[in-house]
PDB file of C-alpha atoms and ligand atoms in Angstrom:
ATOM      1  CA  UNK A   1      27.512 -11.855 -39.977  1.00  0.00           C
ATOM      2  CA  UNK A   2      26.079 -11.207 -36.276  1.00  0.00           C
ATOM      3  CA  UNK A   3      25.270  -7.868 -35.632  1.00  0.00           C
ATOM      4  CA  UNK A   4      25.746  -4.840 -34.283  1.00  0.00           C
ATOM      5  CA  UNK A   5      25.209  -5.144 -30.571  1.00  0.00           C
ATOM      6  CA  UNK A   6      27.915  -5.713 -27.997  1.00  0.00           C
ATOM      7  CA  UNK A   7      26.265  -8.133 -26.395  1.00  0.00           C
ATOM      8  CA  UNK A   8      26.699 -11.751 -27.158  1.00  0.00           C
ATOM      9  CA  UNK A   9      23.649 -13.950 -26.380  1.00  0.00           C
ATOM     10  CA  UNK A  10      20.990 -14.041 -24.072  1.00  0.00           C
ATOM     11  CA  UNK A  11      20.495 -12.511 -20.593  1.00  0.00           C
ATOM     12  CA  UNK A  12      17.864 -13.997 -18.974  1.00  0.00           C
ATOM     13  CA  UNK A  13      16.131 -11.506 -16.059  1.00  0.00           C
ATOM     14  CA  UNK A  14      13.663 -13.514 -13.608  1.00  0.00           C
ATOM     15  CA  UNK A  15      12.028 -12.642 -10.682  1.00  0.00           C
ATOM     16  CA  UNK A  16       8.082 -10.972  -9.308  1.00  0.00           C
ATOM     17  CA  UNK A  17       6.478  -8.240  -9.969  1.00  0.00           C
ATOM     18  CA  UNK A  18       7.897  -4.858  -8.603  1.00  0.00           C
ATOM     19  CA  UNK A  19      11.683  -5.901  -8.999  1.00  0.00           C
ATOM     20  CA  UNK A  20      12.349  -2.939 -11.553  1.00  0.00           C
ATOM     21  CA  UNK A  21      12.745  -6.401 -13.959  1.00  0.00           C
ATOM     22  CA  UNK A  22      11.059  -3.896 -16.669  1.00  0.00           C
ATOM     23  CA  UNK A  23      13.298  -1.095 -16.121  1.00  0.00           C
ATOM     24  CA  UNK A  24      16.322  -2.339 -15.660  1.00  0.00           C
ATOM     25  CA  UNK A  25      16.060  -4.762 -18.453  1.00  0.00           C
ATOM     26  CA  UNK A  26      15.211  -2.238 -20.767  1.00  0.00           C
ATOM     27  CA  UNK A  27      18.070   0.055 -19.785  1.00  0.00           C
ATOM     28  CA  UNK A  28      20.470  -3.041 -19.592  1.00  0.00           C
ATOM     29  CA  UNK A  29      19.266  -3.444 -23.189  1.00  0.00           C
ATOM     30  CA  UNK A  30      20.324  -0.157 -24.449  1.00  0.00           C
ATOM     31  CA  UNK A  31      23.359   0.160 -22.494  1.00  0.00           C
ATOM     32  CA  UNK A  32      24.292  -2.877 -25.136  1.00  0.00           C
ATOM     33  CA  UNK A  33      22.729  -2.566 -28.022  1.00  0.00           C
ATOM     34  CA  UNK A  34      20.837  -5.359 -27.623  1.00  0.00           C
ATOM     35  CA  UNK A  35      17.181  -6.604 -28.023  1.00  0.00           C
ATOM     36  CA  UNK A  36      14.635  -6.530 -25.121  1.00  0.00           C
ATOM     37  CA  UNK A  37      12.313  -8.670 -24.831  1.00  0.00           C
ATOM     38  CA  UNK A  38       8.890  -8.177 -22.205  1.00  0.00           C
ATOM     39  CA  UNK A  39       7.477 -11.420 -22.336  1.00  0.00           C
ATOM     40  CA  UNK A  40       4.602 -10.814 -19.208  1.00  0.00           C
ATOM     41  CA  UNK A  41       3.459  -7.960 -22.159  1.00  0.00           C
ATOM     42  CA  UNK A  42       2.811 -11.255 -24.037  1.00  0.00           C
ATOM     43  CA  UNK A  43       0.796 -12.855 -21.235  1.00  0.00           C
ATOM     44  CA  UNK A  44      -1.410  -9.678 -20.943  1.00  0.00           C
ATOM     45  CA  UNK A  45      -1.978  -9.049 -24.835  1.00  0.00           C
ATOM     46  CA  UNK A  46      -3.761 -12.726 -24.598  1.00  0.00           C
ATOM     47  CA  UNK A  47      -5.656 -11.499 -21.713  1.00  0.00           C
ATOM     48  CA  UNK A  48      -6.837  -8.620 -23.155  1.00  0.00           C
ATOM     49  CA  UNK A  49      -8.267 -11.078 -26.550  1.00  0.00           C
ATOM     50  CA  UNK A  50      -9.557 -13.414 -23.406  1.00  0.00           C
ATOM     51  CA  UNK A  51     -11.376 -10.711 -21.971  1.00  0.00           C
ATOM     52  CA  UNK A  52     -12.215  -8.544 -25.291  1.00  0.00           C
ATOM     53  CA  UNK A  53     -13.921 -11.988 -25.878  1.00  0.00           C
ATOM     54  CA  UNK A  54     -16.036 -12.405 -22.940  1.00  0.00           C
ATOM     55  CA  UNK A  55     -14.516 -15.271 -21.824  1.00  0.00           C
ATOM     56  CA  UNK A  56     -13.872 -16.327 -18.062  1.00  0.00           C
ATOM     57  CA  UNK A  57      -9.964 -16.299 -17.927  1.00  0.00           C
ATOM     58  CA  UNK A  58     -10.041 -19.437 -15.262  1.00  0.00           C
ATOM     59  CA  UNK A  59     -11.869 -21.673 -18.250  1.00  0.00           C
ATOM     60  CA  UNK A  60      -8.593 -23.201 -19.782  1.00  0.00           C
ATOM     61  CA  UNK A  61     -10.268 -24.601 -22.713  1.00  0.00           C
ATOM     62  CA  UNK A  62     -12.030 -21.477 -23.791  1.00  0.00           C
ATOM     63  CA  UNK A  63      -8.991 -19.724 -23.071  1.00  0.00           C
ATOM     64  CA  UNK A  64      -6.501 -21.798 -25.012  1.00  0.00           C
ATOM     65  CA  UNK A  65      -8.985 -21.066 -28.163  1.00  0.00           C
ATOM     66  CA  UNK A  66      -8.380 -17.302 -27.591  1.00  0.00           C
ATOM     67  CA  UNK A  67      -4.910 -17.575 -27.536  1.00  0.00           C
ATOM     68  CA  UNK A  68      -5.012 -19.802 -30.608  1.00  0.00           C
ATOM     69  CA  UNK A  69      -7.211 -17.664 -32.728  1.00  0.00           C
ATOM     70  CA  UNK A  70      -4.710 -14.435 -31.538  1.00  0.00           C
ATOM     71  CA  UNK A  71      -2.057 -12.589 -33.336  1.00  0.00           C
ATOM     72  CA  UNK A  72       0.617 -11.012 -31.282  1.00  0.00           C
ATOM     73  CA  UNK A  73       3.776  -8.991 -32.917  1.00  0.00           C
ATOM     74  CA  UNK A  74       5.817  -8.110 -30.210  1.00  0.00           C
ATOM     75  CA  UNK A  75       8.154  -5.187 -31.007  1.00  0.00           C
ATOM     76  CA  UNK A  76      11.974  -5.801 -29.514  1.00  0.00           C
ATOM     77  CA  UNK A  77      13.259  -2.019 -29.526  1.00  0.00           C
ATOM     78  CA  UNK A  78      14.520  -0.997 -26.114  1.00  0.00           C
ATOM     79  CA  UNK A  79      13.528   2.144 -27.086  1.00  0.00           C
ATOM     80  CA  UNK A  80       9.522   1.799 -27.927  1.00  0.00           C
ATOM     81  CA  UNK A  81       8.662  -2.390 -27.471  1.00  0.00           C
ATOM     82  CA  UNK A  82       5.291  -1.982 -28.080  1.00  0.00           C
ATOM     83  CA  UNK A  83       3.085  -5.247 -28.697  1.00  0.00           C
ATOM     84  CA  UNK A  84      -0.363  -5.500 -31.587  1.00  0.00           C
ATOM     85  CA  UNK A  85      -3.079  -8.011 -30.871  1.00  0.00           C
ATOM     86  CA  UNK A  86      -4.515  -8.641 -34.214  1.00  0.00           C
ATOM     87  CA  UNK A  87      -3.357  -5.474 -35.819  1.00  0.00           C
ATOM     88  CA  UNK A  88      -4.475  -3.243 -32.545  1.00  0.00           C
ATOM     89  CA  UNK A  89      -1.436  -1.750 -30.615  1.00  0.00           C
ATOM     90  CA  UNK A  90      -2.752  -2.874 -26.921  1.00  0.00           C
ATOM     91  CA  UNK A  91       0.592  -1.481 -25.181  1.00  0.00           C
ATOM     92  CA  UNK A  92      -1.513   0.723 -22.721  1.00  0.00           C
ATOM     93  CA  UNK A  93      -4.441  -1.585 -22.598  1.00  0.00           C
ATOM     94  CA  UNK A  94      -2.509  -3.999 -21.153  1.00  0.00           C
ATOM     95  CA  UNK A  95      -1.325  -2.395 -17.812  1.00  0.00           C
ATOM     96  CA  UNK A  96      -4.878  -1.057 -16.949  1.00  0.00           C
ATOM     97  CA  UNK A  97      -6.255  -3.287 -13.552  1.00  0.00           C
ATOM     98  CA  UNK A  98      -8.979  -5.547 -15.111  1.00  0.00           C
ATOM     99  CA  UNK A  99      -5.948  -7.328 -17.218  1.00  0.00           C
ATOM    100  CA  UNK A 100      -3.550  -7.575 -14.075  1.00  0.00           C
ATOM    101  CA  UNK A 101      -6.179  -9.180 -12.171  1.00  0.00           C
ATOM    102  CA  UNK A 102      -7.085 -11.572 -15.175  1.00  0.00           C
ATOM    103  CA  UNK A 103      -3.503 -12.064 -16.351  1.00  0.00           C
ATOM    104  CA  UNK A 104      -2.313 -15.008 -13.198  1.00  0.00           C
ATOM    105  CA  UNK A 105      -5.120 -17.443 -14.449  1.00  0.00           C
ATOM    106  CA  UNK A 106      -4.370 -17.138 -18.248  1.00  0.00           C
ATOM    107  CA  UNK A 107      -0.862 -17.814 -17.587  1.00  0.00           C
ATOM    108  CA  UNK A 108      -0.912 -20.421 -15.912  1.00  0.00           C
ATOM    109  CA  UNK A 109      -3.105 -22.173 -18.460  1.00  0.00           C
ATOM    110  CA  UNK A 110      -0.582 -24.863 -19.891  1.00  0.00           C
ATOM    111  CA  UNK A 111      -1.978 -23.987 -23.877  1.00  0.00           C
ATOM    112  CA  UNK A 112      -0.835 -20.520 -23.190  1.00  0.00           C
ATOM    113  CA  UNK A 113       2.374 -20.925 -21.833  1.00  0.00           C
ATOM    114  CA  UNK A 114       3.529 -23.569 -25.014  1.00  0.00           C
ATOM    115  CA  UNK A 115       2.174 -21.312 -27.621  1.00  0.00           C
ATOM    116  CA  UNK A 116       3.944 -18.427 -25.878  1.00  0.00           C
ATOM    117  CA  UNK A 117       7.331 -20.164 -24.742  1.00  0.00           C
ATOM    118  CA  UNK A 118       7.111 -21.152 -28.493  1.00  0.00           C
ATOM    119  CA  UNK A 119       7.311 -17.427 -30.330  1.00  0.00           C
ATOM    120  CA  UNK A 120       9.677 -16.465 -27.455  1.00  0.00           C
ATOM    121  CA  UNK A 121      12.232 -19.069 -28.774  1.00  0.00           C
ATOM    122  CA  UNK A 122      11.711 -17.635 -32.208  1.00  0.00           C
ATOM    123  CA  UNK A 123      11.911 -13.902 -31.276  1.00  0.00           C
ATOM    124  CA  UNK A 124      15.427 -14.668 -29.198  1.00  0.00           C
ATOM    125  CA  UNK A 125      16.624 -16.812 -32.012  1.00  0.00           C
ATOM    126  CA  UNK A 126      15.796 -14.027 -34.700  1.00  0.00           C
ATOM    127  CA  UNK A 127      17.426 -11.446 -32.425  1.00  0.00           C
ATOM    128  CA  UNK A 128      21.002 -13.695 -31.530  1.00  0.00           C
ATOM    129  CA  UNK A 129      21.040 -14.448 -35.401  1.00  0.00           C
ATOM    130  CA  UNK A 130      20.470 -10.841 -36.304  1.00  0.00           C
ATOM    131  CA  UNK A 131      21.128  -8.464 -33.263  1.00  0.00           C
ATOM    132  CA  UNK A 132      24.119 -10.553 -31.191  1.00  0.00           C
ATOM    133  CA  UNK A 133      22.095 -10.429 -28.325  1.00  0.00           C
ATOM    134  CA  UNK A 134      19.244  -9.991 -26.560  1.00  0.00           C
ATOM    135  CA  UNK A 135      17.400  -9.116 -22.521  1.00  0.00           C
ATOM    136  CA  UNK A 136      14.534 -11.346 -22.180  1.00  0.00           C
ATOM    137  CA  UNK A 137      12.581 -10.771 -18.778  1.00  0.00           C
ATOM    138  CA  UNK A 138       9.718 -12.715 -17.534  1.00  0.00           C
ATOM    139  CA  UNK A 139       9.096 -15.711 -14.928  1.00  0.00           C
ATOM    140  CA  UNK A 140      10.471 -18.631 -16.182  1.00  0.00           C
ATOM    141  CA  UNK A 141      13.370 -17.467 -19.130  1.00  0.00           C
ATOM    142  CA  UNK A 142      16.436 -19.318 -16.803  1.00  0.00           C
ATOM    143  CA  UNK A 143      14.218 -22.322 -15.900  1.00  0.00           C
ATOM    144  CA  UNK A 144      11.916 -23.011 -19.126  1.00  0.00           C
ATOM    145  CA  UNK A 145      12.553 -20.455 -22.430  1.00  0.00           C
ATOM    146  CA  UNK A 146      16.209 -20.378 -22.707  1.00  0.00           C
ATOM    147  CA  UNK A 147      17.654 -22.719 -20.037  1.00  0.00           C
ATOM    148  CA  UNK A 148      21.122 -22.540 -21.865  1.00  0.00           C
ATOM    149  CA  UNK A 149      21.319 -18.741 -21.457  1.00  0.00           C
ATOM    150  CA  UNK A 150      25.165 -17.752 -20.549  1.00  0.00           C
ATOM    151  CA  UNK A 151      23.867 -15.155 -17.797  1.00  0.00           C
ATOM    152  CA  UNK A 152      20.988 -15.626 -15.784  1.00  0.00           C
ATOM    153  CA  UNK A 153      19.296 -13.232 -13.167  1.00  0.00           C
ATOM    154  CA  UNK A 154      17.077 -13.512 -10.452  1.00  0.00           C
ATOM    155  CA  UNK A 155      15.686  -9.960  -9.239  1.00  0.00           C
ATOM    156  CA  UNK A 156      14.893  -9.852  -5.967  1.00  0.00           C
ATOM    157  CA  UNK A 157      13.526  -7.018  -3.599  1.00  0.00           C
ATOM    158  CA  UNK A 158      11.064  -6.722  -0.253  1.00  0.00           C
ATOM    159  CA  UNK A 159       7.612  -6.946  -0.677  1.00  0.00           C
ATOM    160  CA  UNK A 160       7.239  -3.663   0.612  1.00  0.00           C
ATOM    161  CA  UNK A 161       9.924  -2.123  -1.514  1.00  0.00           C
ATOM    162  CA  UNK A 162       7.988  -3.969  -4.724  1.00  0.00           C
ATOM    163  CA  UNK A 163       4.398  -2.200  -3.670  1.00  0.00           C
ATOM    164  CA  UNK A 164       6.103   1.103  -3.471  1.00  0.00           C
ATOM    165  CA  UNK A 165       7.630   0.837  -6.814  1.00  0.00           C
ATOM    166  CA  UNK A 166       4.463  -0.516  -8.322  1.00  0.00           C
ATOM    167  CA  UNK A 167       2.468   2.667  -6.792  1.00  0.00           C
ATOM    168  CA  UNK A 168       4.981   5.180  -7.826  1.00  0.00           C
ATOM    169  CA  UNK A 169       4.528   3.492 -11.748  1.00  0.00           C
ATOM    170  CA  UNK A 170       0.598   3.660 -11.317  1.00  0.00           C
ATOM    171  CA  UNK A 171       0.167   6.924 -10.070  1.00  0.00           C
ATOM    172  CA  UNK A 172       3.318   8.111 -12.897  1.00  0.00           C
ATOM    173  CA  UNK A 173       0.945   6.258 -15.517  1.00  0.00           C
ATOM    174  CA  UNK A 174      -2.355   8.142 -14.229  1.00  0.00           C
ATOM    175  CA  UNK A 175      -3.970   4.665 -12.515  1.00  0.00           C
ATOM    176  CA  UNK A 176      -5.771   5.316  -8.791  1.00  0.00           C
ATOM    177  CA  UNK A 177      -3.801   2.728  -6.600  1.00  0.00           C
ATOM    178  CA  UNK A 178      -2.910   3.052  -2.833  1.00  0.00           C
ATOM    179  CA  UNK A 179      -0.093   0.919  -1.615  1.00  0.00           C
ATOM    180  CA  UNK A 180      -2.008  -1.274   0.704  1.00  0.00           C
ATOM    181  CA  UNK A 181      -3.971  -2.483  -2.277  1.00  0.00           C
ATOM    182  CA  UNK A 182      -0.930  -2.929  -4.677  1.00  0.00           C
ATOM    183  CA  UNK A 183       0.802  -5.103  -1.583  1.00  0.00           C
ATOM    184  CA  UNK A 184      -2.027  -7.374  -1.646  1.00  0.00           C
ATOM    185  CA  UNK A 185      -2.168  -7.346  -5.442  1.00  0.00           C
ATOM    186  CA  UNK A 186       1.811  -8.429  -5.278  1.00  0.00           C
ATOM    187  CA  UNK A 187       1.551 -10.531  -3.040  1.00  0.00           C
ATOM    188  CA  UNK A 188      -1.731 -12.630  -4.454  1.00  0.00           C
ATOM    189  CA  UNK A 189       0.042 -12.400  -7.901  1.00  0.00           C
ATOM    190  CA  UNK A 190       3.533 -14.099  -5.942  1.00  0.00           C
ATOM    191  CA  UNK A 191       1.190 -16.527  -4.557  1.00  0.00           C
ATOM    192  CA  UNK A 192      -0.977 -17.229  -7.612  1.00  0.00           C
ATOM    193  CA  UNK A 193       2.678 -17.231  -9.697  1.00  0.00           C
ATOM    194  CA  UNK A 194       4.614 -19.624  -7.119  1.00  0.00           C
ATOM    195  CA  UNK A 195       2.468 -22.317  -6.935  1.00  0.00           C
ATOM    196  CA  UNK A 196       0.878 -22.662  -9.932  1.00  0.00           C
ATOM    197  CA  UNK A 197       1.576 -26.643 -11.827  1.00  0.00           C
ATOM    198  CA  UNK A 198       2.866 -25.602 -14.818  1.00  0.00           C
ATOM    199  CA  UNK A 199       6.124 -22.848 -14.951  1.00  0.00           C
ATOM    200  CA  UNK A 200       6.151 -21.645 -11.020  1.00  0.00           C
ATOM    201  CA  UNK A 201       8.418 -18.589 -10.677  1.00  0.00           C
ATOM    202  CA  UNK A 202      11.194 -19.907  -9.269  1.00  0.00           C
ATOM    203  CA  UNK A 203      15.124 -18.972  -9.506  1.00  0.00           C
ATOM    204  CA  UNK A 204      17.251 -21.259 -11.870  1.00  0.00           C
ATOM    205  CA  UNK A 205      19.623 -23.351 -10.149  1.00  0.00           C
ATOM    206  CA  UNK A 206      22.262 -21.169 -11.890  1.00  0.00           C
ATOM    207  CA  UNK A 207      20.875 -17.852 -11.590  1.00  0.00           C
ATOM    208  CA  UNK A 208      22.893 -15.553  -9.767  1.00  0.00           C
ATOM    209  CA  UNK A 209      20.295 -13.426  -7.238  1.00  0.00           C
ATOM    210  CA  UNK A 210      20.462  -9.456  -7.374  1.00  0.00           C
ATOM    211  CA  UNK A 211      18.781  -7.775  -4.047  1.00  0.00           C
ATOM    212  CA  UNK A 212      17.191  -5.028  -5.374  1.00  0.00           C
ATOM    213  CA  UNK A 213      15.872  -3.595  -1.745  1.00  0.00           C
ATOM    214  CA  UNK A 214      18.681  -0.768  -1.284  1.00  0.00           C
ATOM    215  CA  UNK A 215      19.741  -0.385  -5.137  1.00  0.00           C
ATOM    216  CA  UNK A 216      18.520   2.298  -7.394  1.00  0.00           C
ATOM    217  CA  UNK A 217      18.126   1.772 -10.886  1.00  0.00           C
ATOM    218  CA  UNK A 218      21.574   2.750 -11.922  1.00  0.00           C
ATOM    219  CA  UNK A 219      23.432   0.661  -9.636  1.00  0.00           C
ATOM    220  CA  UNK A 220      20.801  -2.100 -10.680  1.00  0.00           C
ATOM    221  CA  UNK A 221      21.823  -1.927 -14.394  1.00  0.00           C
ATOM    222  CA  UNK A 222      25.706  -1.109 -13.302  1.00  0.00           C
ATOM    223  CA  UNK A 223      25.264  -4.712 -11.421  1.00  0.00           C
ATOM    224  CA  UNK A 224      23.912  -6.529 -13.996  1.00  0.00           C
ATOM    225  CA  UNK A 225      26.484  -4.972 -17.163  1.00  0.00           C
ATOM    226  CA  UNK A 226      29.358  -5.928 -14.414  1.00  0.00           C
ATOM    227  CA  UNK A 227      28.087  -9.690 -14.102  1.00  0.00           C
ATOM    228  CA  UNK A 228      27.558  -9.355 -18.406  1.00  0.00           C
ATOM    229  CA  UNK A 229      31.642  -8.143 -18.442  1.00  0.00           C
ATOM    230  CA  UNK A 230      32.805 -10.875 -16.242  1.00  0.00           C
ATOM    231  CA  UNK A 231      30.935 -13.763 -17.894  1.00  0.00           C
ATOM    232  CA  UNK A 232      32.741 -12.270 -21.316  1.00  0.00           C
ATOM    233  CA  UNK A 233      29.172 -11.472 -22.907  1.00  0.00           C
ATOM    234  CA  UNK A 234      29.956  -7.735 -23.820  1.00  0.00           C
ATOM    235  CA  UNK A 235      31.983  -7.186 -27.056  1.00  0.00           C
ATOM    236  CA  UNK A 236      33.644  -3.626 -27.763  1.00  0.00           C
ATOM    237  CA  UNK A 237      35.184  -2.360 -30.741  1.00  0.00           C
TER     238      UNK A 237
HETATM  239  O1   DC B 301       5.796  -9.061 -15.571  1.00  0.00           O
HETATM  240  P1   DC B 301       4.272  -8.803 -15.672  1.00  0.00           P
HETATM  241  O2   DC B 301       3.674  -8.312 -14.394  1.00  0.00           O
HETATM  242  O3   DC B 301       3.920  -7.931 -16.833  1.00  0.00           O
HETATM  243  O4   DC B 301       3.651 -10.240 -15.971  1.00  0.00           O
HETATM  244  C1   DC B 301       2.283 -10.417 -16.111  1.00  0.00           C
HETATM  245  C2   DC B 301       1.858 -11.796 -15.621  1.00  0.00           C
HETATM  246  O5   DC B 301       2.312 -12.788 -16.543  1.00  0.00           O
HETATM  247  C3   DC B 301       2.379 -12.172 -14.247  1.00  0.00           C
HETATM  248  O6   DC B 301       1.301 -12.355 -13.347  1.00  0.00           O
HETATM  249  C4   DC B 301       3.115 -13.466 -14.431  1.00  0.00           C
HETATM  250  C5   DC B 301       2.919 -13.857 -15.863  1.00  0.00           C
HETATM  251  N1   DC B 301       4.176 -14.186 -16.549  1.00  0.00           N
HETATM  252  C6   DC B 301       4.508 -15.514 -16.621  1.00  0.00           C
HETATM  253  O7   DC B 301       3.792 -16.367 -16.085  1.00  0.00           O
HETATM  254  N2   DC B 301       5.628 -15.892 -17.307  1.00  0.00           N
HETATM  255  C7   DC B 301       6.417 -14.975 -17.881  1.00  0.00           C
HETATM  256  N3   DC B 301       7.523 -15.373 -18.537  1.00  0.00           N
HETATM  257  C8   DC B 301       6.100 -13.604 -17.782  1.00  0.00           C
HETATM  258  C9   DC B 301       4.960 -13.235 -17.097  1.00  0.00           C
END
């Protein structure tokens, strides 16, 4: 028997860094009793073992023996996701600075991203099987993890608009940042993201965009359970 949730599959949320992608893909989660997946929270758990381990995140090869040698359990609760690196909950860890600088060159190390693309499969198979359905958010869920999705979702939003969002979090999380520094961060990590050779973020041929500029977080979510509705993902009763 499928699950509980009402939703039916996967919904696949793409797009950079200060999109609300986190947010709204959480809420969007709960609003359907679904799974949630963070899969960047995956990217930075191997960063912190690269870094934990002294080793220069831009050597592939001694960063691809890291992320073999690491254990990640990833919880999927909406609610409290949460994410272990061998046994050793790293779910604050991973948002400090010295990760989100380190994080663009681990993931873009090809290793990485197979290993990783690899448990992601599992995770949103378990969940379908189990759940009904599951929010995965990341880079490249529409174009590379789950390219038969039935909704996919590109989050767009101003740079500006991103830093601002991205200070607000810091400063709500107790990190220093100003926002000229988090627009450069944003806008190396778009850079570093776009044109990397394996996996660029890019939108899915199929993706349908959401502006995120002039929407708050409720109309955000209120978008995206709309677009679940019409594509007949959302099961009642
Ligand atoms: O969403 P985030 O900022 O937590 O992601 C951290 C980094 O991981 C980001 O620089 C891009 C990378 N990432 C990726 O390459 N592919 C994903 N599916 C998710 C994140």
């Amino acid at each position: 028997m499928v699950g509980q949730g009402q939703l039916r599959g996967v919904v696949a949320l793409d797009g950079p860094a200060g999109t609300g992608k986190s947010t709204v893909a959480k809420r969007l989660a709960m609003a359907l009793d679904a799974r949630y997946l963070d899969t960047g929270s995956m990217y930075r758990a191997i960063t912190v073992a690269v870094l934990r381990a002294g080793v220069d995140p831009t050597d592939p090869g001694k960063v691809a023996e890291i992320a073999d040698g690491a254990k990640l359990v990833v919880g999927t609760d909406p609610e409290k996701p949460g994410i272990t690196l061998d046994g050793d909950d790293v779910s604050v860890e991973i948002r400090g600075p010295e990760v989100t600088l380190a994080v663009s060159p681990v993931s873009a190390t090809a290793h990485v991203r197979e290993l990783l693309v690899a448990q992601q499969r599992a995770i949103i198979a378990d969940a379908v099987d189990n759940v009904g359905g599951i929010v995965v958010e990341g880079r490249d869920i529409g174009t590379v993890v789950s390219p038969d999705a039935p909704l996919k979702v590109y989050l767009t939003a101003s740079e500006d608009a991103r830093a601002r969002r991205r200070t607000k979090q810091d400063s709500a999380a107790g990190r220093e940042s100003t926002l000229d520094a988090v627009l450069k961060d944003v806008q190396r990590r778009d850079n570093y993201d776009s044109s990397r050779a394996v996996s660029p973020l890019k939108a899915a041929a199929d993706a349908v965009e959401v502006d995120t500029t002039d929407l708050d977080l409720a109309g955000t979510v209120d978008a995206l359970l709309d677009l679940v509705e019409r594509r007949g993902l959302r099961v009642t009763g």
